[in-house]
Short mmCIF file of C-alpha atoms and ligand atoms in Angstrom, two decimals:
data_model
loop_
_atom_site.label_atom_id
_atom_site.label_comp_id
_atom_site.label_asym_id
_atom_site.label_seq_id
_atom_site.Cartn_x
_atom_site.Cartn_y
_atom_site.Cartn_z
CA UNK A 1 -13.65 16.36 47.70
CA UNK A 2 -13.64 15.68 51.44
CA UNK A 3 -10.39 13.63 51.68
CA UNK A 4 -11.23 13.64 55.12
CA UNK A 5 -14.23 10.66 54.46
CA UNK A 6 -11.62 8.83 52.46
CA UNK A 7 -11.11 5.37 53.58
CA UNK A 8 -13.52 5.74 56.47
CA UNK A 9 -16.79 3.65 57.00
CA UNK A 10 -20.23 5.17 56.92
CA UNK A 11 -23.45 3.70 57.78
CA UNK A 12 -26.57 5.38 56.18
CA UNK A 13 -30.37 3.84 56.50
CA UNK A 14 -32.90 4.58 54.14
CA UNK A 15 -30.27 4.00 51.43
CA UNK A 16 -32.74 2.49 48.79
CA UNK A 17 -33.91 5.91 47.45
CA UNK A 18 -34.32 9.37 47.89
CA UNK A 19 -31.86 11.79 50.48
CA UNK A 20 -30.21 7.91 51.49
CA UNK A 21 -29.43 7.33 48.24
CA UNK A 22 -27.82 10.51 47.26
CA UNK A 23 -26.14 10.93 50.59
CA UNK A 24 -24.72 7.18 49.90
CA UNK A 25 -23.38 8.12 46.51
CA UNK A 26 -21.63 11.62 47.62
CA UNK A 27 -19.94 9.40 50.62
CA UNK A 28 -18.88 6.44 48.42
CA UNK A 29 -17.72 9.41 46.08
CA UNK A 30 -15.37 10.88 48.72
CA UNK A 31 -13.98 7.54 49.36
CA UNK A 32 -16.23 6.09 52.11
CA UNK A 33 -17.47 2.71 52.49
CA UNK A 34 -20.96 2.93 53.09
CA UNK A 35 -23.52 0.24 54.31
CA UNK A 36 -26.78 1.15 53.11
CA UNK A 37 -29.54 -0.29 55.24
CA UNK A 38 -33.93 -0.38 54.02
CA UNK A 39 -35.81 -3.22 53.46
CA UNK A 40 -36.32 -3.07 49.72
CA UNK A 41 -33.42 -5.58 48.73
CA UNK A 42 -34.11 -4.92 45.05
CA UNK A 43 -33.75 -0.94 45.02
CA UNK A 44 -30.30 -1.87 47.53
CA UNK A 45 -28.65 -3.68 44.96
CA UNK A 46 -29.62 -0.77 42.16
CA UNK A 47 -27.41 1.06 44.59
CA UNK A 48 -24.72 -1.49 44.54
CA UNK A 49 -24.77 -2.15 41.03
CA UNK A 50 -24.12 1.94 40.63
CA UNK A 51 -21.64 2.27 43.36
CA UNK A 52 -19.82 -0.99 43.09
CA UNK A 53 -17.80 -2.32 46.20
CA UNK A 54 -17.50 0.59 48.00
CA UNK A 55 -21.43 0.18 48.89
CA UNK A 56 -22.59 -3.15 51.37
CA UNK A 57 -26.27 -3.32 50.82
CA UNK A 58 -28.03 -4.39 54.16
CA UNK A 59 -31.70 -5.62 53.66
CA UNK A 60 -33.28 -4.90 57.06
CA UNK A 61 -35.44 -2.99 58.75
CA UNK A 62 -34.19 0.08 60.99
CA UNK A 63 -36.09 0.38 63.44
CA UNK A 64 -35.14 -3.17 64.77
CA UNK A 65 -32.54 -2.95 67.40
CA UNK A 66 -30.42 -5.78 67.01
CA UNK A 67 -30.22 -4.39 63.71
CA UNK A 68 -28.72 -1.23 64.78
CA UNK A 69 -26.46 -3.29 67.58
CA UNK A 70 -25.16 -5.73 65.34
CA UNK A 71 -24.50 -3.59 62.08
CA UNK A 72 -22.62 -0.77 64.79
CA UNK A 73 -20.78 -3.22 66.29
CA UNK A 74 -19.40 -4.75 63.02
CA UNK A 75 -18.79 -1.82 61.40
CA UNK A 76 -17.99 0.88 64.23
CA UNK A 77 -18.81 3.76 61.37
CA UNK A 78 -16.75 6.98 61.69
CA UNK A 79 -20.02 8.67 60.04
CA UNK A 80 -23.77 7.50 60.91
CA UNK A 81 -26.66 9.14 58.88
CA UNK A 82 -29.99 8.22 60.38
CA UNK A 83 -32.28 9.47 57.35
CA UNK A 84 -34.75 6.78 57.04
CA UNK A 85 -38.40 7.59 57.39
CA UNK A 86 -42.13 6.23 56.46
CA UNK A 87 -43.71 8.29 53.94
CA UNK A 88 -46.85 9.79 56.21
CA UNK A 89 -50.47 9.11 54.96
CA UNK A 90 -51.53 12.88 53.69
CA UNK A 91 -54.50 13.02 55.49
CA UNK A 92 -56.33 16.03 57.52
CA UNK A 93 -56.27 15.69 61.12
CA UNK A 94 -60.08 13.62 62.08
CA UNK A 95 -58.97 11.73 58.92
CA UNK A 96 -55.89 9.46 60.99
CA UNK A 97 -56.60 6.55 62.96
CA UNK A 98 -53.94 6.68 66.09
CA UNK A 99 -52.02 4.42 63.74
CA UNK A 100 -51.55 6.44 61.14
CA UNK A 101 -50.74 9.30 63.13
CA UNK A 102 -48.27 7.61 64.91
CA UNK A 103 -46.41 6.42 62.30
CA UNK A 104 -43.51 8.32 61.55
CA UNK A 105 -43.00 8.00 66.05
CA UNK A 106 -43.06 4.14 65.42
CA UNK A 107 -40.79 4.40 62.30
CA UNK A 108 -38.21 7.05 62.44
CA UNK A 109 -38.29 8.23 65.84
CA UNK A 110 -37.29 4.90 67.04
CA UNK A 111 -34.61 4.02 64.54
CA UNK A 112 -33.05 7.39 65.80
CA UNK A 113 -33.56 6.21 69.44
CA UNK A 114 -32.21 2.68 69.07
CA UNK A 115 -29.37 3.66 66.69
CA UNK A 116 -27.96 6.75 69.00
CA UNK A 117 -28.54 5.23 72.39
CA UNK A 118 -26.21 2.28 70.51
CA UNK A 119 -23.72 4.50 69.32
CA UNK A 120 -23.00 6.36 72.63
CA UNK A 121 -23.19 3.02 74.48
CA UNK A 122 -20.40 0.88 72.52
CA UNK A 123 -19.65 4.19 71.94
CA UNK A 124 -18.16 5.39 69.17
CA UNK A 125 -14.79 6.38 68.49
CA UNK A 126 -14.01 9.76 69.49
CA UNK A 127 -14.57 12.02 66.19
CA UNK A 128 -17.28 10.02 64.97
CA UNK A 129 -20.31 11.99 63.77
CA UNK A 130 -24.54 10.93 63.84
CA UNK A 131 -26.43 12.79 61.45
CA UNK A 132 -30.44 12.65 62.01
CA UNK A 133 -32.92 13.39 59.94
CA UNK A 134 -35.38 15.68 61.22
CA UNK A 135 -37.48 18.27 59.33
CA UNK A 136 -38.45 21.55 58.43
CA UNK A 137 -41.90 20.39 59.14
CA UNK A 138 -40.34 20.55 62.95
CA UNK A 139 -40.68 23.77 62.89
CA UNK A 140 -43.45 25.00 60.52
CA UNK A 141 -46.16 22.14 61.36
CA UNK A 142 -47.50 20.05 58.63
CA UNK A 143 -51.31 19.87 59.08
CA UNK A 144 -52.07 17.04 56.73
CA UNK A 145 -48.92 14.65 58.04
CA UNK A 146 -50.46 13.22 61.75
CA UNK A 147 -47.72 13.66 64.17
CA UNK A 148 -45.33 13.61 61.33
CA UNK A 149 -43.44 16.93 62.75
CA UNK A 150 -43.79 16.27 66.39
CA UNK A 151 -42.03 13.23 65.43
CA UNK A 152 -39.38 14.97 63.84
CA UNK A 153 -39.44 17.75 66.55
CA UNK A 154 -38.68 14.97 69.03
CA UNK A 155 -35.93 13.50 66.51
CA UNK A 156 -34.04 17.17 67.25
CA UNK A 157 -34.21 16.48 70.55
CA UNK A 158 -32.79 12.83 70.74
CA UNK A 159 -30.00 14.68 68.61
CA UNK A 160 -29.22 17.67 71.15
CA UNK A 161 -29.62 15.01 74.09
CA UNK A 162 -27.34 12.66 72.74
CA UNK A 163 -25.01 15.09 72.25
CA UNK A 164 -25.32 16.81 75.78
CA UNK A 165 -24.60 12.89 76.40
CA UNK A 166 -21.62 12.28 74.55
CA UNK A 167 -19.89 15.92 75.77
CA UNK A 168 -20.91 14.83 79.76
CA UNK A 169 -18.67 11.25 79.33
CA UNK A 170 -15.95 12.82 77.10
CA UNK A 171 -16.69 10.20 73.91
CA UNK A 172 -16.27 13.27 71.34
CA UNK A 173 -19.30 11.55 69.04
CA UNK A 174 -20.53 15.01 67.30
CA UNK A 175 -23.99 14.07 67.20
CA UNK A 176 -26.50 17.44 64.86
CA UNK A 177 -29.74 16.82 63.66
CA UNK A 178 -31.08 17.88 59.86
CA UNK A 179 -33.76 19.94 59.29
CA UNK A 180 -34.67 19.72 55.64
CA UNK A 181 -37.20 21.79 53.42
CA UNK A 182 -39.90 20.09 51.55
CA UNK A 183 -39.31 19.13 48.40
CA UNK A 184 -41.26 17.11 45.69
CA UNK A 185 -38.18 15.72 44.39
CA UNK A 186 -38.38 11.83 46.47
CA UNK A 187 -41.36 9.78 46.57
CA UNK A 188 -42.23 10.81 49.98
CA UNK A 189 -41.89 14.59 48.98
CA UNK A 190 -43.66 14.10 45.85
CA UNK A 191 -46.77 12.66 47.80
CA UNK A 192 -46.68 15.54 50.10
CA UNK A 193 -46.67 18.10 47.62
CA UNK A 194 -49.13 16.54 45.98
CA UNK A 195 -51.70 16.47 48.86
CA UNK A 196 -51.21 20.24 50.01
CA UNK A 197 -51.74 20.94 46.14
CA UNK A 198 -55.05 18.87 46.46
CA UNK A 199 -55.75 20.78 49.66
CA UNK A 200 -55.57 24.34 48.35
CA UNK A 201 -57.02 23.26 45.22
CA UNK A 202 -54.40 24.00 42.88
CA UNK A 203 -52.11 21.55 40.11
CA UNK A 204 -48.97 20.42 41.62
CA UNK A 205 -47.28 22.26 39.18
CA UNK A 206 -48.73 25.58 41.02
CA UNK A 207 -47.98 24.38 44.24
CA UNK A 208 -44.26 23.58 42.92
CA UNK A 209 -44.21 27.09 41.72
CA UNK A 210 -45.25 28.10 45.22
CA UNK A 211 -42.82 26.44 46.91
CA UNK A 212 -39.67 27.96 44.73
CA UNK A 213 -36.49 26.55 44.06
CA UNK A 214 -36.54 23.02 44.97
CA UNK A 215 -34.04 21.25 47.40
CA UNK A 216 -32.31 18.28 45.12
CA UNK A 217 -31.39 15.12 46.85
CA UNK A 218 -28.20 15.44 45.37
CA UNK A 219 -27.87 18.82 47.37
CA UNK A 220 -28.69 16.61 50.33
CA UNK A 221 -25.77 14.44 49.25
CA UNK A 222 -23.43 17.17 49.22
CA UNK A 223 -24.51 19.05 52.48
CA UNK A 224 -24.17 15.47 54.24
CA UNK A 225 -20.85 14.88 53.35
CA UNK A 226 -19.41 18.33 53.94
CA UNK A 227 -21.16 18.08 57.39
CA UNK A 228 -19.64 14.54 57.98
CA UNK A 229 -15.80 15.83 57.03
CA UNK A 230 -16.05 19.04 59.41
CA UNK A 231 -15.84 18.62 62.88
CA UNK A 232 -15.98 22.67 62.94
CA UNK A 233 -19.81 22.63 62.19
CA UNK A 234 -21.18 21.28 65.45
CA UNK A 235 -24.36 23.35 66.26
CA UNK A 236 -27.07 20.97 67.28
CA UNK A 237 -29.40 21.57 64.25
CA UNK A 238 -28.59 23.01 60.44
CA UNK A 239 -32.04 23.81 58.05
CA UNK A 240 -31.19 22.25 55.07
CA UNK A 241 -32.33 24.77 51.69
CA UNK A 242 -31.27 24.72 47.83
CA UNK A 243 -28.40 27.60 49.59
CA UNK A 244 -27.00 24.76 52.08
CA UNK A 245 -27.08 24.36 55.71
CA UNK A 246 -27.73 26.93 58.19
CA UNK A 247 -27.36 26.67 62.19
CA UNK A 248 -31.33 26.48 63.53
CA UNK A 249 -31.28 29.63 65.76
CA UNK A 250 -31.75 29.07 69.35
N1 NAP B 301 -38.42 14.71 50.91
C1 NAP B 301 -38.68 15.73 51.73
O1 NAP B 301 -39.27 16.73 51.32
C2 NAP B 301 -38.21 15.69 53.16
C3 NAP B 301 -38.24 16.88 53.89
C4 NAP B 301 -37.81 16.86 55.22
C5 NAP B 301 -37.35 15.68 55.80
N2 NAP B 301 -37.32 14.54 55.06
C6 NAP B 301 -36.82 13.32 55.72
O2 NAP B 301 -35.69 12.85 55.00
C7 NAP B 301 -35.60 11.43 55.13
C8 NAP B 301 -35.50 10.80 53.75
O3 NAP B 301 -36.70 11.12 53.04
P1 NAP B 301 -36.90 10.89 51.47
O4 NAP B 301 -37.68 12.03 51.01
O5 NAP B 301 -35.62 10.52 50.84
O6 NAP B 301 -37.89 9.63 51.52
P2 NAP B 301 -38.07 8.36 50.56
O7 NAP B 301 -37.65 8.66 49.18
O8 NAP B 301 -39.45 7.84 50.82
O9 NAP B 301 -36.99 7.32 51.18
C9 NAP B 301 -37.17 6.83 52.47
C10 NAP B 301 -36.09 5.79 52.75
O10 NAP B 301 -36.28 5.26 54.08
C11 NAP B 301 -36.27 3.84 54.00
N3 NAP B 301 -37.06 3.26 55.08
C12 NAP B 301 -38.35 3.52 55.42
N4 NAP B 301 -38.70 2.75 56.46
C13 NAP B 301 -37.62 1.99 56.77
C14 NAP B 301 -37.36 1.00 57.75
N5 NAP B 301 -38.28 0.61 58.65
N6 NAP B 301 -36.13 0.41 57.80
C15 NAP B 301 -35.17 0.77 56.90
N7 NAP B 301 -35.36 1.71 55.95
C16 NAP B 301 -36.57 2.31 55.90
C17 NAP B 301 -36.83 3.53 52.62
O11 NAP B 301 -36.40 2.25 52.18
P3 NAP B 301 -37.29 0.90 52.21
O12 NAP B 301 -38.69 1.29 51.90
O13 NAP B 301 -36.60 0.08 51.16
O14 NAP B 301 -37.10 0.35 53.58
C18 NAP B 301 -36.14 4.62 51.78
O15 NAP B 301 -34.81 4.22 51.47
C19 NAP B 301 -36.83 11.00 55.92
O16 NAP B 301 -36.51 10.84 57.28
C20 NAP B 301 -37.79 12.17 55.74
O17 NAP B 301 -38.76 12.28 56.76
C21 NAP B 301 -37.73 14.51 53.76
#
């Protein structure tokens, strides 16, 4: 599956658990060598011990920028998959200090900014690809998140200007943000789900049943990888559903 990957580096943050860790097992399973970056050593070398040599755990945080510097200039990754992200405090609106509303800005949005305005600066080699993770929420809202989806609205952005970038100066990095649907089945869906069950007063199980078939993080794995190996799929932002990816209209 994917020959393409085969033999090719990868770099994916937020590899400890979750969409990382799935998306670092379905790369290291087409052949890949991925470096798995978060700051939870432990739950790193779980992935290691599973995936054996063809994973180098990285124990640092992401949104440092010497981080993203040195690790892209050691490894020069054909594929980079920027999917890590703080779990949001589930909270109504009057309920968030301005630093728990800001989180997810201070967390994911600037991993994505360090780690692209890296790549197209080294740059990359031509037919790289950067995969961010945005969200669903981008789109819909998510009332009891802070400025969790503005923060993931912007991360679509930093995607579609960094690849506006990369076309401009001929570098032929693909760079497509990920728009996922909320699912319970990570820690930080789970605690989502949870709270919007809370909110309308129903079990989580109803709110589960609400929410219909549930996206898989070994989906995520799969839809990662086939986006990695084709260079044909280059619209600047794909919802991500149990059916697969689909081009964000507009
Ligand atoms: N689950 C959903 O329903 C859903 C829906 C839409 C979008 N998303 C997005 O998908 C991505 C993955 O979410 P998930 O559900 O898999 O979450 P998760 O299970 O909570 O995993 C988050 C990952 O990010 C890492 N991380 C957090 N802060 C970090 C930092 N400063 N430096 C390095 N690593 C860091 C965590 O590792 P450490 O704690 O070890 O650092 C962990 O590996 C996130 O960007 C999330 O916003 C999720």
């Amino acid at each position: 599956m994917h020959s393409e990957l085969s033999g090719t580096t990868a770099i994916v943050t937020g590899a400890s658990r979750g969409f990382g860790r799935a998306i670092a097992t379905t790369l290291a399973g087409a052949g890949a060598r991925v470096v798995g970056v978060a700051r939870d050593r432990d739950r790193l070398e779980e992935v290691r011990a599973e995936l054996g040599d063809a994973f180098l755990p990285v124990a640092a945080d992401a949104t440092d920028p010497t981080v993203a510097g040195l690790l892209l200039d050691r490894h020069r990754p054909r594929t980079l998959v920027l999917n890590a992200g703080a779990a949001p405090l589930s909270r109504p609106l009057h309920r968030h200090t301005w630093q728990t509303f800001s989180r997810a800005w201070d967390v994911d949005v600037q991993h994505v900014f360090h780690w692209t305005r890296e790549a197209l600066l080294l740059p990359l080699a031509p037919g790289s690809t950067v995969i961010a993770f945005s969200s669903g929420a981008a789109l819909a809202g998510s009332p009891l998140s802070g400025g969790y989806a503005g923060a993931k609205g912007t991360i679509r952005f930093i995607a579609a200007y960094g690849a506006a970038e990369s076309a401009r100066a001929g570098l032929g990095i693909r760079l497509v943000s990920v728009l996922p649907r909320l699912t319970p089945a990570t820690e930080l869906g789970a605690a989502a789900v949870a709270a919007y069950a809370e909110r309308e007063g129903v079990d989580v199980a109803t709110y589960r049943e609400r929410l219909g078939q549930a996206l898989t993080p070994a989906q995520v794995g799969l839809a990662i990888a086939s986006l990695a190996a084709d260079p044909a799929q280059d619209r600047p932002a794909y919802l991500l559903t149990p059916d697969g990816l689909a081009p964000v209209p507009g």
